[in-house]
Short mmCIF file of C-alpha atoms in Angstrom, two decimals:
data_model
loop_
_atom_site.label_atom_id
_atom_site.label_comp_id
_atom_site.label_asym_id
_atom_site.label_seq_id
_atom_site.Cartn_x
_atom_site.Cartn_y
_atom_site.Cartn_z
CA UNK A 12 -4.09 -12.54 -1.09
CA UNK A 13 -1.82 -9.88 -1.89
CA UNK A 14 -1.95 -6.25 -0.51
CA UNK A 15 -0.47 -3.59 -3.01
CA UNK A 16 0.35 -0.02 -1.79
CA UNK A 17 0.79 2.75 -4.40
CA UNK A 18 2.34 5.57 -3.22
CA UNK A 19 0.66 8.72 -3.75
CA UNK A 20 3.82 10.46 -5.41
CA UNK A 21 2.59 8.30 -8.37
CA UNK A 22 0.00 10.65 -9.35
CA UNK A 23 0.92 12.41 -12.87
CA UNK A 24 3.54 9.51 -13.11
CA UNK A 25 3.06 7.33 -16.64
CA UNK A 26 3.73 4.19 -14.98
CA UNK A 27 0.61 5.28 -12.42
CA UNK A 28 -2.21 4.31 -15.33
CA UNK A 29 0.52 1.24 -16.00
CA UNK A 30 0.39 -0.45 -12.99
CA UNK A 31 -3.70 -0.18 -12.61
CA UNK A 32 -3.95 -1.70 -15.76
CA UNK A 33 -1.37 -4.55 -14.57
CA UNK A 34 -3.63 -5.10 -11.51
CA UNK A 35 -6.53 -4.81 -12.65
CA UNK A 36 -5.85 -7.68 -15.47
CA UNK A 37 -4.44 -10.05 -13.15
CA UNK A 38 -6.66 -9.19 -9.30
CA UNK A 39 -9.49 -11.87 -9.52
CA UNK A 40 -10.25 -10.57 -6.40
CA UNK A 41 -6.89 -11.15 -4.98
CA UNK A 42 -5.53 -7.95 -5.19
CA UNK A 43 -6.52 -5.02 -2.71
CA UNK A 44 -4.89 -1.81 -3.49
CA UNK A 45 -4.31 0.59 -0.90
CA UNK A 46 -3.89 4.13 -1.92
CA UNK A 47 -1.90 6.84 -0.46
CA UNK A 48 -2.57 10.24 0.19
CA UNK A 49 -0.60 11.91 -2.29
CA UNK A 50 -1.75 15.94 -3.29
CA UNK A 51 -4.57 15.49 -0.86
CA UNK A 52 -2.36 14.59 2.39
CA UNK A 53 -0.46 17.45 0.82
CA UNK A 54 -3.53 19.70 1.04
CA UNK A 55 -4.20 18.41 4.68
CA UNK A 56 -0.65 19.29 6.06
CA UNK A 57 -1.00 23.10 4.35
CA UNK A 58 -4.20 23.20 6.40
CA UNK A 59 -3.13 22.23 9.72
CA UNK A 60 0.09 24.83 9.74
CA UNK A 61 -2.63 27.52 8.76
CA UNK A 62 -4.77 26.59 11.12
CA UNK A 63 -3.35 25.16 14.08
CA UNK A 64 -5.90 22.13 14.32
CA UNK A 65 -4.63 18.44 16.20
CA UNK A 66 -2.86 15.86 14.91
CA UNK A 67 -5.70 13.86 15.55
CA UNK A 68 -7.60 16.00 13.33
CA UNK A 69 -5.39 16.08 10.95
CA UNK A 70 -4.80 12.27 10.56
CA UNK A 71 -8.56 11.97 10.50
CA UNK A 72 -8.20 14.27 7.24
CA UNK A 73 -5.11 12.67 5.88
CA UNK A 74 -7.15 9.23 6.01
CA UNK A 75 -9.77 10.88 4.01
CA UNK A 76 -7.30 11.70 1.24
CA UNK A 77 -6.51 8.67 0.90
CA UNK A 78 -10.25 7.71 0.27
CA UNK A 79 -10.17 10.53 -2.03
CA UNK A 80 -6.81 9.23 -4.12
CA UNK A 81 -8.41 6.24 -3.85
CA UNK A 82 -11.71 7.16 -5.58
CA UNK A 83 -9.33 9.08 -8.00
CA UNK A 84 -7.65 5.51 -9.10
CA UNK A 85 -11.24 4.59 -10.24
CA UNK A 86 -11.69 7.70 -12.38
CA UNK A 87 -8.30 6.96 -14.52
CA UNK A 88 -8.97 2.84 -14.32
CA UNK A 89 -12.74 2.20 -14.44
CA UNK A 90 -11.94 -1.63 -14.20
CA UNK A 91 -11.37 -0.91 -9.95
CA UNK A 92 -14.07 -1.02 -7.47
CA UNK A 93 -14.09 0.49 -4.23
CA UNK A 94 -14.56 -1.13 -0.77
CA UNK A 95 -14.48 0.11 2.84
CA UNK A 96 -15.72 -2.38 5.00
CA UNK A 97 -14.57 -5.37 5.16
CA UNK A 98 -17.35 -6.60 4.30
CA UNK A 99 -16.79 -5.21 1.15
CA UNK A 100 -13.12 -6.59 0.47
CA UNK A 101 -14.77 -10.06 0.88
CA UNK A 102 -17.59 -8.96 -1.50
CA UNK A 103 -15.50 -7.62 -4.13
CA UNK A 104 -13.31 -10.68 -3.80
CA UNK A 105 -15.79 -13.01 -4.37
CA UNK A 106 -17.14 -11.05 -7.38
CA UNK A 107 -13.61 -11.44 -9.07
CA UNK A 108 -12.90 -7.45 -8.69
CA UNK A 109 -10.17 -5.33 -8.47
CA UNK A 110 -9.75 -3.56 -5.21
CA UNK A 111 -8.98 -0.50 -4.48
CA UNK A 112 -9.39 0.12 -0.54
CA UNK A 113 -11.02 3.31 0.81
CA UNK A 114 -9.32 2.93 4.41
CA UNK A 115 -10.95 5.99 6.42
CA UNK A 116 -13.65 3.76 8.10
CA UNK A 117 -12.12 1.04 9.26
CA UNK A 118 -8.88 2.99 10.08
CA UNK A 119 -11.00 5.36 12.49
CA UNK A 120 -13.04 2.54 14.35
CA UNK A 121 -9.36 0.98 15.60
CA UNK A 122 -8.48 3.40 18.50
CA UNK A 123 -5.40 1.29 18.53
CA UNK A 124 -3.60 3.15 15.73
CA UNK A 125 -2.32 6.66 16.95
CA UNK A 126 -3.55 9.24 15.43
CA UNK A 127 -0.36 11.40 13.94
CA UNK A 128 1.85 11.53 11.04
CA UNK A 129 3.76 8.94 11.75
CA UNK A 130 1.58 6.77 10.45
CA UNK A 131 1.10 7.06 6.77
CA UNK A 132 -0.58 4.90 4.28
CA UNK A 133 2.66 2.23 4.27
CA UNK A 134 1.92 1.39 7.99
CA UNK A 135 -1.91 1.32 7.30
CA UNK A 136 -1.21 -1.31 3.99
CA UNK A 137 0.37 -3.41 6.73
CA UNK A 138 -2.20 -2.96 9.11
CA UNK A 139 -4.88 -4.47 6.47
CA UNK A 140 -2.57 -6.83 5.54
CA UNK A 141 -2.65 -8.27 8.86
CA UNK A 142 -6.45 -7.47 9.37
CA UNK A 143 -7.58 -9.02 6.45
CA UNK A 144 -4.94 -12.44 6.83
CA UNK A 145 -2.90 -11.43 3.58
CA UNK A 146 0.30 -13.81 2.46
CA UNK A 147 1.93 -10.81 0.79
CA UNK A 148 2.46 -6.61 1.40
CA UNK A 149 3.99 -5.14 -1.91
CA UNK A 150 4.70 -0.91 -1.33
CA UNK A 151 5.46 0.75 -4.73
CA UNK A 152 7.92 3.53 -5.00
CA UNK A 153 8.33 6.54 -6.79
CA UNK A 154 11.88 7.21 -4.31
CA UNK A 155 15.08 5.63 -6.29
CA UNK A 156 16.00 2.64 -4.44
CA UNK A 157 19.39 2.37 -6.33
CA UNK A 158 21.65 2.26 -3.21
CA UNK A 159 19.97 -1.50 -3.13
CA UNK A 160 21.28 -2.32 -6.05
CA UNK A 161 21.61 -6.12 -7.09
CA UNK A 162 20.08 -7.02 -3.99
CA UNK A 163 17.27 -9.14 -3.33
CA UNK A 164 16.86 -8.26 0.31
CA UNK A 165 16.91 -5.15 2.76
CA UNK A 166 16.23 -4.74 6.27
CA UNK A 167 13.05 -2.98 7.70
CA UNK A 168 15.25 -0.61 9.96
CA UNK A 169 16.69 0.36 6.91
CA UNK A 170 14.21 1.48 5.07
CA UNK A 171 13.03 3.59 8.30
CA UNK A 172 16.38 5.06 8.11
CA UNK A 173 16.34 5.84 4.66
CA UNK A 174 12.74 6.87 4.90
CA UNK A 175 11.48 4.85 2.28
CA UNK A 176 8.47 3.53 5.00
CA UNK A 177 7.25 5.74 7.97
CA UNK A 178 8.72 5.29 11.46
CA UNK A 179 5.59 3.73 12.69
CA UNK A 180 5.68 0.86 9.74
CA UNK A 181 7.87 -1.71 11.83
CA UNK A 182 5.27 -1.55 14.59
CA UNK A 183 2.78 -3.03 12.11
CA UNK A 184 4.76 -5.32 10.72
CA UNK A 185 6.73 -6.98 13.59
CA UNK A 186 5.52 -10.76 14.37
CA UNK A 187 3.02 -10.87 11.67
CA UNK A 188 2.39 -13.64 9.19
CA UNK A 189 2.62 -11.78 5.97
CA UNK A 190 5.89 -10.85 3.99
CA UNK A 191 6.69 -7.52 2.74
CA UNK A 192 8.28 -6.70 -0.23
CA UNK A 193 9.42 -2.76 -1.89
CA UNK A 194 9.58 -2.54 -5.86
CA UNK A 195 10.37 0.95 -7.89
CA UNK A 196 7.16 2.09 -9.99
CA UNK A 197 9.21 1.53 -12.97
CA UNK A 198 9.12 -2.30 -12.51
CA UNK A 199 5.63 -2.92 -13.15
CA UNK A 200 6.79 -5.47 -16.01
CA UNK A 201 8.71 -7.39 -13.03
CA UNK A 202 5.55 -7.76 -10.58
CA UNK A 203 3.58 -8.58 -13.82
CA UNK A 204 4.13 -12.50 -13.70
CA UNK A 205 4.60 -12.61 -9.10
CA UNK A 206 1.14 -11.29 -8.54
CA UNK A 207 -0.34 -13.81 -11.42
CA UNK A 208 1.40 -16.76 -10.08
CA UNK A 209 0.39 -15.66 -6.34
CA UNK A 210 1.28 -18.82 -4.35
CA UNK A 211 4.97 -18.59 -4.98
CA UNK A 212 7.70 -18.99 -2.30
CA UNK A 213 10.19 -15.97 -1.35
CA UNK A 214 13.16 -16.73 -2.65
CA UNK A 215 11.39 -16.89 -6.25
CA UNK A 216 9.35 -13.36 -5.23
CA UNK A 217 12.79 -11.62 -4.46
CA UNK A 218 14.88 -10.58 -7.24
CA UNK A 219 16.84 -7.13 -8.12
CA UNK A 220 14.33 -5.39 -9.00
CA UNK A 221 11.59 -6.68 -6.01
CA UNK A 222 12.99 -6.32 -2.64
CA UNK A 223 12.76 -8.88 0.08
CA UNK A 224 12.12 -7.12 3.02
CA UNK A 225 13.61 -8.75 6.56
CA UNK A 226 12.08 -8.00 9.63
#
């Protein structure tokens, strides 16, 4: 099982359509996209400077964007189904389907995660990851990751530094069983033949263009 995070920034992007249509044709049920929150988080963040609400509130709004960015992904890829239970994920898994992951219900019935903005939609893909026993986190990119060049690997503290991930994403990925990998949205031909292999080992997973991440 692979958990694939596309960044909200992809929206208006050509390789957005691109990489639905990659995942889409290879899922089988194996592939559960998690959205971010992209012009809808935007919308959120405009509303709590003009109004002054909590951060709680707001995150409870921000996860909501995501479901709508989410339902969005459907409307330009009719080929993805939605699921927020996860009852659901195991449903549309079974029934061969790609996934896209509407997260605000089973985000807000964890009191665990904090409710702020340092949590964002890459700490919330690992979160599922772990909740739902995934092998593999992939988090798409629209950000250049060119100072990595003709690497295979990068730390995690990096990529907080360089704000590639949120501050909170170590926290959810620290001691867990799945590896995480970062790829640019323009290597979609790259992931192609990883995600349709699946049960592949690291070293084969990492290459320049499809970071390694090391916890």
């Amino acid at each position: 099982m692979w958990v694939v995070k596309l960044g909200g920034s992809l929206l208006g992007s050509p390789e957005l359509p691109r990489w639905l249509e990659m995942l889409v044709k290879i899922s089988d049920g194996k592939v559960i996209i998690v959205p971010g929150g992209s012009v809808f988080a935007d919308a959120v963040r405009v509303a709590q400077q003009r109004s002054g609400v909590s951060d709680a509130m707001a995150h409870h709004l921000a996860l909501l964007a995501m479901d709508q960015f989410g339902l969005l992904l459907t409307g330009i890829n009719p080929g993805l189904v939605t699921a927020s239970s996860e009852l659901e994920l195991a449903e549309r898994g079974w029934q061969h389907r790609a996934i896209v992951w509407l997260p605000s219900k089973m985000v807000l019935a964890d009191d665990a995660i904090a409710k702020n903005w340092q949590v964002t939609s890459d700490s919330l893909s690992a979160w599922l990851a772990h909740k739902i026993g995934a092998e593999r986190l992939l988090l798409v990119k629209s950000k250049p990751l060119s100072d990595y060049a003709n690497s295979t690997s990068v730390l995690l503290q990096t990529l907080v530094q360089d704000e590639l991930v949120d501050t909170a994403f170590s926290d959810y990925c620290l001691e867990q069983r799945f590896q995480t990998y970062v790829v640019h949205k323009t290597n979609y031909a790259a992931v192609e033949p990883i995600l349709s292999k699946r049960r592949v080992d690291d070293a084969s997973v990492a290459t320049d263009h499809v970071l390694l991440v090391n916890y």
